Amino acid sequence: MTLNELKTGETGIIVKIHGHGAFRKRVIEMGFTKGRKITALNSAPLKDPVKYTLMGYEVSLRRSEAALIETIPVADDLQTDDINQIKTISEETAGVISEFKGRSHTINVVLIGNPNCGKTSLFNIASGAMEHVGNYSGVTVDSKTGHFKHGDYNFNIIDLPGTYSLSAYSPEELYVRRYLRDENPDIIVNVVDASNLERNLYLTTELIDMDRPMVIALNMFDELKNSGAAFDYETFGKMIGVPVVPTVSRTGQGVDRLFDTIIDIYERREKTVRHVHVSLGNDIETAMTEVKDLIKGDPTAGLHFSPRYLAIKLFERDKETESTLRHVKNYDTIIATRDEAVKKVEMLHGEDISSMIANEKYGFIAGALAETLDRPDKDSRSSTRVIDMLVTSPLFGFPIFFVIMLFIFWTTFYIGAYPGEWIESGIAVLADLVRGNMPDGPLKDLIANGILGGVGGVIVFLPNILILFFFISFMEDSGYMSRAAFIMDRVMHKIGLHGKSFIPLVMGFGCNVPAVTASRAIESKSSRIITVLINPFMSCSARLPVYVLLIGTFFEAHAALVFFSLYATGIFVAVVTARMLRRFLFKKDETPFVMELPPYRLPTLKSCLRHMWAKGKQYLKKMGGIILFASIIVWALNYFPSDRHELAEGERIAETDEIDAQHDSYLEMIGKTINPVLKPIGVEWRGTVALVAGIPAKEIVVSTLGVLYTGNDEVSDHALSARLTQVSPATGKPDFTPASALAFMVFVLLYCPCIATVIAITKETGKLKYGAFSVLYNTAVAWICAFVVYQIALWL
């Protein structure tokens, strides 16, 4: 609880002091230190301020200030003023001491840094988490939280979105600022890319302006040393008043020292810490003084951010800061003074005030680095430029991209086929054991055909999923994904978007849900919505089992080509949809394409395998959850009514069109009712049921086919692909032919997104109508495209 929550007469022990430097320093000097006993005496007639007593004297605080002091309640008769001084622990105080140590030894840390600085890698190595890591901007679009223990301290570590500054330009910048304002973390870890100091340190200057407890993690320090540069980071840290710790988050080097330093800052033992002002030049500093003093005039204004930081943001005409200060009593005076001061400075220099502030900050950075950084004569990024001359060239860029994608699809199918066959053989052996050793009845049928047939039909595609995610992880970590966005920028402009939209679309090949979320990195609202709406046309990995099954059954000789054609079809439909949306629903709104092209880095096998296995675990969890549940439901609907099994056992009636409807299962009744809608695209009733079952999650399509096709005792081959090619007694032909299989895959590729994706679309756009549009439009497009493909395939 916080100090302002103590009721009159209640006593508490101070655990933490939040807020920025000036406030923290003032209350600490007044005796508000960790472990100190404090009692609420009474409040003013209007409930604010509140009078407290500690160390034998009385002090008053406003409730807004008291809310920044964390406490734990204790008994009024606690025989000590400072819990840290207790020598003999009585039973009375043991519980209080235990809770105090637990709370006071818990440090909340936030990671803040530019995109591509290795922030999420540091988060993973510290907390043991397996968050998505990519060498391009927009990977982290929300905060991630991890927990771990270091020494005697418990850490809550939060990975915030990557941002270049703390303006309110992008959703990431706004999110980071609001998090710092609302959550009051104990320590900020400013993660800085050591190989790109000038650009990364601009954000550092803004954090210095905030005057919060901070440490710099000088990440990728190995790249700085390998470049031949020498950086006196200790002197640099003393110059700016912030400790600097070299780290290599890829290997974990320096991470322990980093958290030791965080503990020292938290306990106020770190001697490097001091507050410095990043000078903005005499004219700006003089003009800003009056605004800063006006902000200080209202104690509630500078509780979360320093008055200096707020004044700088006001000079930059930052709308978020103006909104934050709107409650201040002298707000109108502050804004009027700001406007007059900015006008004078801009007239004097003939330059925009924001540009002047940025120039001064970069000048401060350059001056500090001039004294501490010894640069090598050679160009450390020359190898990156040589590679870029090839992979981003007009002549070779596109061919290289398409060859890479074709190779990934080929490897996914052919290499993944071998372990898939081993898993399939194991499932078949298990099913035979069940059929041969269990007595006939519903339980035997459930295990052999429902669970092993359904879940087993999906688990065989786990190797294909893992291979696909391994390659996606490799491209992201290496830096090639940003180059792909670069070479695709012109193409994206043709459809009314820009290169930044390309990365969420490529991420859609893995999973549409995080890909939709990653669209937040696109500044243009209309471009963001269009990207979100066309993302489901990118063939996610959940559809992969359907492709592997049907392509392996009907198109094995041309597997890579068919794979590539399906993905290309999804891209083509996405392009056409984007053009239509831009032309008819959204005005032209192109934003400048500004994207960092980070240096190429050779990903470690460990990081790629870690990311791959994280996705594999998600897939296995889904099989143990929704797919298992759906398989049992599909089995039950296909098994019952039970009288049809008794009839089948007694009379061994073959399935024909003349069989009375009473012999149909519930599932067959549903399928035959809906089937006329899908009959024109060559889909029989079992395929129809599988498509309906796949609406919650596309993996269920194959598991449903597995359940529906494993109960036929006439089939000796346990492989699902063999069952699909069996001639149906009802129609005299197989349920699936090459033409119908192709149409079926096109329909699966394009029809309504899974429920999780629809929810993500609704959440990211903020409107339910976009989620509904995605369901209806995508399904209609899927039917039309599948019909055209089926007719062409029949003709050929």
Coordinates of C-alpha atoms in Angstrom, one line a residue, residues 214 348 457:
M214 CA 19.1 4.9 -14.3
L348 CA 16.2 35.1 -33.1
G457 CA -2.9 -36.3 -37.5

